[in-house]
């Protein structure tokens, strides 16, 4: 997986990550998720609960990556409480960790691999945005994302798409509809069909 980065501005990227985190929080409230854990999502491998648990893993892993710490073997990746209980403090911690300028410098562990730190942060922006849309769509919520957040997510998707399709993380690329928004084009790149 390549990690050719666009020009990195840590302040701008930290702000994008904070907004992507805030957006996820808005779509994982109790009123929106209660009674919907078994609903299917556009991410074929997951129902709402499975996707929520996947996102928990992303939040945990990214928080450690920002602090340049290896993910502990006993890191929490299983939801034992509802997302609306678990996510808010984790999202606050994640935002604070990536707000530190040093978080975007050098290399860091992210999952089983080591990447340039900006790559890990930008992957996080993409995960929060694309899976935020998955959750919103599955639970009947409208979803929007800021243009610069979508642009960063699209940049990263373009870099990892081939490998992600090969390992099943992304589906085959979908042709976006005429006049598609930037968000819809991003989703199409990841194999998601926007109704």
PDB file of C-alpha atoms in Angstrom:
ATOM      1  CA  UNK A   1       0.000   0.000   0.000  1.00  0.00           C
ATOM      2  CA  UNK A   2       1.550   3.272  -1.078  1.00  0.00           C
ATOM      3  CA  UNK A   3       1.681   6.301   1.129  1.00  0.00           C
ATOM      4  CA  UNK A   4       2.321   9.170  -1.246  1.00  0.00           C
ATOM      5  CA  UNK A   5       0.947  12.134   0.643  1.00  0.00           C
ATOM      6  CA  UNK A   6      -0.389  15.399  -0.595  1.00  0.00           C
ATOM      7  CA  UNK A   7       1.136  18.448   1.065  1.00  0.00           C
ATOM      8  CA  UNK A   8       0.517  18.060   4.788  1.00  0.00           C
ATOM      9  CA  UNK A   9      -0.660  20.921   6.952  1.00  0.00           C
ATOM     10  CA  UNK A  10      -1.027  19.469  10.460  1.00  0.00           C
ATOM     11  CA  UNK A  11      -3.278  22.269  11.671  1.00  0.00           C
ATOM     12  CA  UNK A  12      -5.675  21.859   8.757  1.00  0.00           C
ATOM     13  CA  UNK A  13      -5.692  18.075   8.976  1.00  0.00           C
ATOM     14  CA  UNK A  14      -6.232  18.103  12.747  1.00  0.00           C
ATOM     15  CA  UNK A  15      -9.194  20.424  12.190  1.00  0.00           C
ATOM     16  CA  UNK A  16     -10.598  18.118   9.504  1.00  0.00           C
ATOM     17  CA  UNK A  17     -10.222  15.122  11.793  1.00  0.00           C
ATOM     18  CA  UNK A  18     -11.993  16.983  14.600  1.00  0.00           C
ATOM     19  CA  UNK A  19     -14.891  17.826  12.286  1.00  0.00           C
ATOM     20  CA  UNK A  20     -15.099  14.249  10.984  1.00  0.00           C
ATOM     21  CA  UNK A  21     -15.192  13.042  14.603  1.00  0.00           C
ATOM     22  CA  UNK A  22     -17.901  15.565  15.489  1.00  0.00           C
ATOM     23  CA  UNK A  23     -19.900  14.436  12.459  1.00  0.00           C
ATOM     24  CA  UNK A  24     -19.692  10.794  13.533  1.00  0.00           C
ATOM     25  CA  UNK A  25     -20.879  11.733  17.007  1.00  0.00           C
ATOM     26  CA  UNK A  26     -23.921  13.475  15.514  1.00  0.00           C
ATOM     27  CA  UNK A  27     -24.903  10.261  13.723  1.00  0.00           C
ATOM     28  CA  UNK A  28     -24.431   7.876  16.631  1.00  0.00           C
ATOM     29  CA  UNK A  29     -26.847   9.353  19.154  1.00  0.00           C
ATOM     30  CA  UNK A  30     -29.125   7.149  21.208  1.00  0.00           C
ATOM     31  CA  UNK A  31     -32.224   8.478  19.435  1.00  0.00           C
ATOM     32  CA  UNK A  32     -30.789   7.458  16.057  1.00  0.00           C
ATOM     33  CA  UNK A  33     -29.357   4.023  16.875  1.00  0.00           C
ATOM     34  CA  UNK A  34     -31.714   2.529  19.484  1.00  0.00           C
ATOM     35  CA  UNK A  35     -33.273  -0.698  18.248  1.00  0.00           C
ATOM     36  CA  UNK A  36     -31.270  -0.676  14.992  1.00  0.00           C
ATOM     37  CA  UNK A  37     -28.208  -2.766  15.833  1.00  0.00           C
ATOM     38  CA  UNK A  38     -29.155  -5.630  13.473  1.00  0.00           C
ATOM     39  CA  UNK A  39     -29.996  -3.475  10.444  1.00  0.00           C
ATOM     40  CA  UNK A  40     -27.832  -4.047   7.348  1.00  0.00           C
ATOM     41  CA  UNK A  41     -25.441  -1.291   6.273  1.00  0.00           C
ATOM     42  CA  UNK A  42     -23.992  -0.312   2.869  1.00  0.00           C
ATOM     43  CA  UNK A  43     -20.770  -1.907   4.128  1.00  0.00           C
ATOM     44  CA  UNK A  44     -21.743  -5.464   3.215  1.00  0.00           C
ATOM     45  CA  UNK A  45     -19.621  -7.162   5.878  1.00  0.00           C
ATOM     46  CA  UNK A  46     -21.364  -5.392   8.755  1.00  0.00           C
ATOM     47  CA  UNK A  47     -24.731  -4.801  10.328  1.00  0.00           C
ATOM     48  CA  UNK A  48     -25.097  -1.644  12.447  1.00  0.00           C
ATOM     49  CA  UNK A  49     -23.613  -3.325  15.522  1.00  0.00           C
ATOM     50  CA  UNK A  50     -20.701  -4.838  13.590  1.00  0.00           C
ATOM     51  CA  UNK A  51     -19.931  -1.522  11.921  1.00  0.00           C
ATOM     52  CA  UNK A  52     -20.127   0.275  15.265  1.00  0.00           C
ATOM     53  CA  UNK A  53     -17.642  -2.233  16.669  1.00  0.00           C
ATOM     54  CA  UNK A  54     -15.356  -1.763  13.657  1.00  0.00           C
ATOM     55  CA  UNK A  55     -15.425   1.976  14.263  1.00  0.00           C
ATOM     56  CA  UNK A  56     -14.552   1.391  17.914  1.00  0.00           C
ATOM     57  CA  UNK A  57     -11.443  -0.419  16.692  1.00  0.00           C
ATOM     58  CA  UNK A  58     -10.581   2.479  14.373  1.00  0.00           C
ATOM     59  CA  UNK A  59     -10.992   5.050  17.160  1.00  0.00           C
ATOM     60  CA  UNK A  60      -8.856   3.018  19.541  1.00  0.00           C
ATOM     61  CA  UNK A  61      -6.137   2.219  17.013  1.00  0.00           C
ATOM     62  CA  UNK A  62      -5.943   5.783  15.727  1.00  0.00           C
ATOM     63  CA  UNK A  63      -5.703   7.220  19.225  1.00  0.00           C
ATOM     64  CA  UNK A  64      -2.633   5.117  19.920  1.00  0.00           C
ATOM     65  CA  UNK A  65      -1.200   5.946  16.486  1.00  0.00           C
ATOM     66  CA  UNK A  66      -1.473   9.675  17.203  1.00  0.00           C
ATOM     67  CA  UNK A  67       0.531   9.184  20.399  1.00  0.00           C
ATOM     68  CA  UNK A  68       3.111   6.994  18.605  1.00  0.00           C
ATOM     69  CA  UNK A  69       2.233   4.076  20.848  1.00  0.00           C
ATOM     70  CA  UNK A  70       1.770   0.482  19.757  1.00  0.00           C
ATOM     71  CA  UNK A  71      -1.750  -0.853  20.139  1.00  0.00           C
ATOM     72  CA  UNK A  72      -1.805  -2.928  23.351  1.00  0.00           C
ATOM     73  CA  UNK A  73      -2.860  -6.551  23.032  1.00  0.00           C
ATOM     74  CA  UNK A  74      -5.716  -5.875  25.453  1.00  0.00           C
ATOM     75  CA  UNK A  75      -6.984  -2.734  23.727  1.00  0.00           C
ATOM     76  CA  UNK A  76     -10.763  -2.456  23.760  1.00  0.00           C
ATOM     77  CA  UNK A  77     -12.221  -3.439  20.396  1.00  0.00           C
ATOM     78  CA  UNK A  78     -15.491  -5.010  21.552  1.00  0.00           C
ATOM     79  CA  UNK A  79     -18.548  -2.906  22.293  1.00  0.00           C
ATOM     80  CA  UNK A  80     -19.782  -3.748  25.766  1.00  0.00           C
ATOM     81  CA  UNK A  81     -21.937  -0.617  25.943  1.00  0.00           C
ATOM     82  CA  UNK A  82     -23.860   1.333  23.318  1.00  0.00           C
ATOM     83  CA  UNK A  83     -21.959   3.545  20.854  1.00  0.00           C
ATOM     84  CA  UNK A  84     -23.600   6.674  22.220  1.00  0.00           C
ATOM     85  CA  UNK A  85     -22.006   5.854  25.589  1.00  0.00           C
ATOM     86  CA  UNK A  86     -18.614   4.627  24.368  1.00  0.00           C
ATOM     87  CA  UNK A  87     -17.875   6.980  21.474  1.00  0.00           C
ATOM     88  CA  UNK A  88     -18.039  10.500  22.986  1.00  0.00           C
ATOM     89  CA  UNK A  89     -15.045  10.168  25.350  1.00  0.00           C
ATOM     90  CA  UNK A  90     -13.063   8.236  22.724  1.00  0.00           C
ATOM     91  CA  UNK A  91     -13.800  10.884  20.090  1.00  0.00           C
ATOM     92  CA  UNK A  92     -12.696  13.612  22.501  1.00  0.00           C
ATOM     93  CA  UNK A  93      -9.473  11.726  23.223  1.00  0.00           C
ATOM     94  CA  UNK A  94      -8.888  11.083  19.518  1.00  0.00           C
ATOM     95  CA  UNK A  95      -9.384  14.731  18.602  1.00  0.00           C
ATOM     96  CA  UNK A  96      -7.074  15.881  21.402  1.00  0.00           C
ATOM     97  CA  UNK A  97      -4.370  13.364  20.439  1.00  0.00           C
ATOM     98  CA  UNK A  98      -4.337  14.416  16.778  1.00  0.00           C
ATOM     99  CA  UNK A  99      -4.443  18.110  17.770  1.00  0.00           C
ATOM    100  CA  UNK A 100      -0.857  17.743  19.003  1.00  0.00           C
ATOM    101  CA  UNK A 101       1.484  18.889  16.189  1.00  0.00           C
ATOM    102  CA  UNK A 102       3.856  15.995  16.879  1.00  0.00           C
ATOM    103  CA  UNK A 103       1.083  13.520  16.051  1.00  0.00           C
ATOM    104  CA  UNK A 104       1.544  14.345  12.364  1.00  0.00           C
ATOM    105  CA  UNK A 105       5.327  13.933  12.354  1.00  0.00           C
ATOM    106  CA  UNK A 106       7.439  10.875  11.607  1.00  0.00           C
ATOM    107  CA  UNK A 107       6.036   7.364  11.426  1.00  0.00           C
ATOM    108  CA  UNK A 108       3.611   5.446  13.589  1.00  0.00           C
ATOM    109  CA  UNK A 109       2.036   2.024  13.999  1.00  0.00           C
ATOM    110  CA  UNK A 110      -1.456   1.791  12.575  1.00  0.00           C
ATOM    111  CA  UNK A 111      -2.903  -1.698  12.670  1.00  0.00           C
ATOM    112  CA  UNK A 112      -0.270  -4.291  11.811  1.00  0.00           C
ATOM    113  CA  UNK A 113       1.826  -1.865   9.746  1.00  0.00           C
ATOM    114  CA  UNK A 114       3.931   1.269  10.155  1.00  0.00           C
ATOM    115  CA  UNK A 115       3.063   4.325   8.066  1.00  0.00           C
ATOM    116  CA  UNK A 116       3.923   7.997   7.884  1.00  0.00           C
ATOM    117  CA  UNK A 117       1.912   9.590  10.672  1.00  0.00           C
ATOM    118  CA  UNK A 118      -0.040  11.880   8.293  1.00  0.00           C
ATOM    119  CA  UNK A 119      -1.175   8.796   6.388  1.00  0.00           C
ATOM    120  CA  UNK A 120      -2.603   7.277   9.592  1.00  0.00           C
ATOM    121  CA  UNK A 121      -4.393  10.519  10.419  1.00  0.00           C
ATOM    122  CA  UNK A 122      -5.823  10.841   6.933  1.00  0.00           C
ATOM    123  CA  UNK A 123      -6.958   7.207   6.963  1.00  0.00           C
ATOM    124  CA  UNK A 124      -8.804   8.064  10.165  1.00  0.00           C
ATOM    125  CA  UNK A 125     -10.549  10.992   8.473  1.00  0.00           C
ATOM    126  CA  UNK A 126     -11.617   8.660   5.657  1.00  0.00           C
ATOM    127  CA  UNK A 127     -12.832   5.916   8.007  1.00  0.00           C
ATOM    128  CA  UNK A 128     -14.907   8.323  10.104  1.00  0.00           C
ATOM    129  CA  UNK A 129     -16.434   9.873   6.996  1.00  0.00           C
ATOM    130  CA  UNK A 130     -17.187   6.806   4.885  1.00  0.00           C
ATOM    131  CA  UNK A 131     -18.367   4.672   7.795  1.00  0.00           C
ATOM    132  CA  UNK A 132     -20.226   7.640   9.229  1.00  0.00           C
ATOM    133  CA  UNK A 133     -22.171   7.710   5.978  1.00  0.00           C
ATOM    134  CA  UNK A 134     -22.695   3.931   6.238  1.00  0.00           C
ATOM    135  CA  UNK A 135     -24.209   4.268   9.709  1.00  0.00           C
ATOM    136  CA  UNK A 136     -26.310   7.280   8.785  1.00  0.00           C
ATOM    137  CA  UNK A 137     -27.661   5.566   5.684  1.00  0.00           C
ATOM    138  CA  UNK A 138     -28.405   2.320   7.525  1.00  0.00           C
ATOM    139  CA  UNK A 139     -30.336   4.174  10.220  1.00  0.00           C
ATOM    140  CA  UNK A 140     -32.239   6.570   7.950  1.00  0.00           C
ATOM    141  CA  UNK A 141     -30.279   9.734   8.695  1.00  0.00           C
ATOM    142  CA  UNK A 142     -29.159  12.362   6.176  1.00  0.00           C
ATOM    143  CA  UNK A 143     -25.392  12.774   5.970  1.00  0.00           C
ATOM    144  CA  UNK A 144     -23.158  15.569   4.744  1.00  0.00           C
ATOM    145  CA  UNK A 145     -19.433  16.187   5.135  1.00  0.00           C
ATOM    146  CA  UNK A 146     -17.288  19.266   4.614  1.00  0.00           C
ATOM    147  CA  UNK A 147     -15.631  19.595   1.213  1.00  0.00           C
ATOM    148  CA  UNK A 148     -12.073  19.588   2.566  1.00  0.00           C
ATOM    149  CA  UNK A 149     -12.782  16.495   4.675  1.00  0.00           C
ATOM    150  CA  UNK A 150     -14.144  14.720   1.603  1.00  0.00           C
ATOM    151  CA  UNK A 151     -11.121  15.827  -0.442  1.00  0.00           C
ATOM    152  CA  UNK A 152      -8.710  14.327   2.095  1.00  0.00           C
ATOM    153  CA  UNK A 153     -10.717  11.110   2.290  1.00  0.00           C
ATOM    154  CA  UNK A 154     -10.776  10.902  -1.512  1.00  0.00           C
ATOM    155  CA  UNK A 155      -7.013  11.424  -1.714  1.00  0.00           C
ATOM    156  CA  UNK A 156      -6.406   8.509   0.634  1.00  0.00           C
ATOM    157  CA  UNK A 157      -8.990   6.254  -1.041  1.00  0.00           C
ATOM    158  CA  UNK A 158      -7.249   6.862  -4.351  1.00  0.00           C
ATOM    159  CA  UNK A 159      -3.998   5.626  -2.829  1.00  0.00           C
ATOM    160  CA  UNK A 160      -5.342   2.503  -1.139  1.00  0.00           C
ATOM    161  CA  UNK A 161      -8.225   1.504  -3.407  1.00  0.00           C
ATOM    162  CA  UNK A 162      -6.412  -1.238  -5.327  1.00  0.00           C
ATOM    163  CA  UNK A 163      -5.214  -3.012  -2.193  1.00  0.00           C
ATOM    164  CA  UNK A 164      -8.508  -2.407  -0.377  1.00  0.00           C
ATOM    165  CA  UNK A 165     -10.473  -3.964  -3.229  1.00  0.00           C
ATOM    166  CA  UNK A 166      -8.095  -6.927  -3.296  1.00  0.00           C
ATOM    167  CA  UNK A 167      -8.590  -7.647   0.424  1.00  0.00           C
ATOM    168  CA  UNK A 168     -12.341  -7.033   0.338  1.00  0.00           C
ATOM    169  CA  UNK A 169     -12.355  -3.763   2.307  1.00  0.00           C
ATOM    170  CA  UNK A 170     -13.794  -1.926  -0.711  1.00  0.00           C
ATOM    171  CA  UNK A 171     -16.208  -3.257  -3.284  1.00  0.00           C
ATOM    172  CA  UNK A 172     -15.726  -2.779  -7.028  1.00  0.00           C
ATOM    173  CA  UNK A 173     -15.727   0.884  -8.011  1.00  0.00           C
ATOM    174  CA  UNK A 174     -19.203   2.160  -8.892  1.00  0.00           C
ATOM    175  CA  UNK A 175     -19.869   4.649 -11.676  1.00  0.00           C
ATOM    176  CA  UNK A 176     -21.114   7.818  -9.958  1.00  0.00           C
ATOM    177  CA  UNK A 177     -24.362   9.310 -11.187  1.00  0.00           C
ATOM    178  CA  UNK A 178     -24.279  12.338 -13.455  1.00  0.00           C
ATOM    179  CA  UNK A 179     -23.817  15.455 -11.385  1.00  0.00           C
ATOM    180  CA  UNK A 180     -22.622  13.477  -8.362  1.00  0.00           C
ATOM    181  CA  UNK A 181     -21.384  15.443  -5.384  1.00  0.00           C
ATOM    182  CA  UNK A 182     -17.818  15.078  -4.144  1.00  0.00           C
ATOM    183  CA  UNK A 183     -19.109  12.885  -1.310  1.00  0.00           C
ATOM    184  CA  UNK A 184     -21.013  10.675  -3.752  1.00  0.00           C
ATOM    185  CA  UNK A 185     -17.883  10.310  -5.916  1.00  0.00           C
ATOM    186  CA  UNK A 186     -15.878   9.328  -2.827  1.00  0.00           C
ATOM    187  CA  UNK A 187     -18.457   6.703  -1.915  1.00  0.00           C
ATOM    188  CA  UNK A 188     -18.492   5.365  -5.471  1.00  0.00           C
ATOM    189  CA  UNK A 189     -14.707   4.917  -5.300  1.00  0.00           C
ATOM    190  CA  UNK A 190     -15.188   2.686  -2.258  1.00  0.00           C
ATOM    191  CA  UNK A 191     -17.806   0.585  -4.049  1.00  0.00           C
ATOM    192  CA  UNK A 192     -20.876   2.104  -2.413  1.00  0.00           C
ATOM    193  CA  UNK A 193     -24.033   2.791  -4.379  1.00  0.00           C
ATOM    194  CA  UNK A 194     -25.777   6.036  -3.512  1.00  0.00           C
ATOM    195  CA  UNK A 195     -29.509   5.873  -4.150  1.00  0.00           C
TER     196      UNK A 195
END
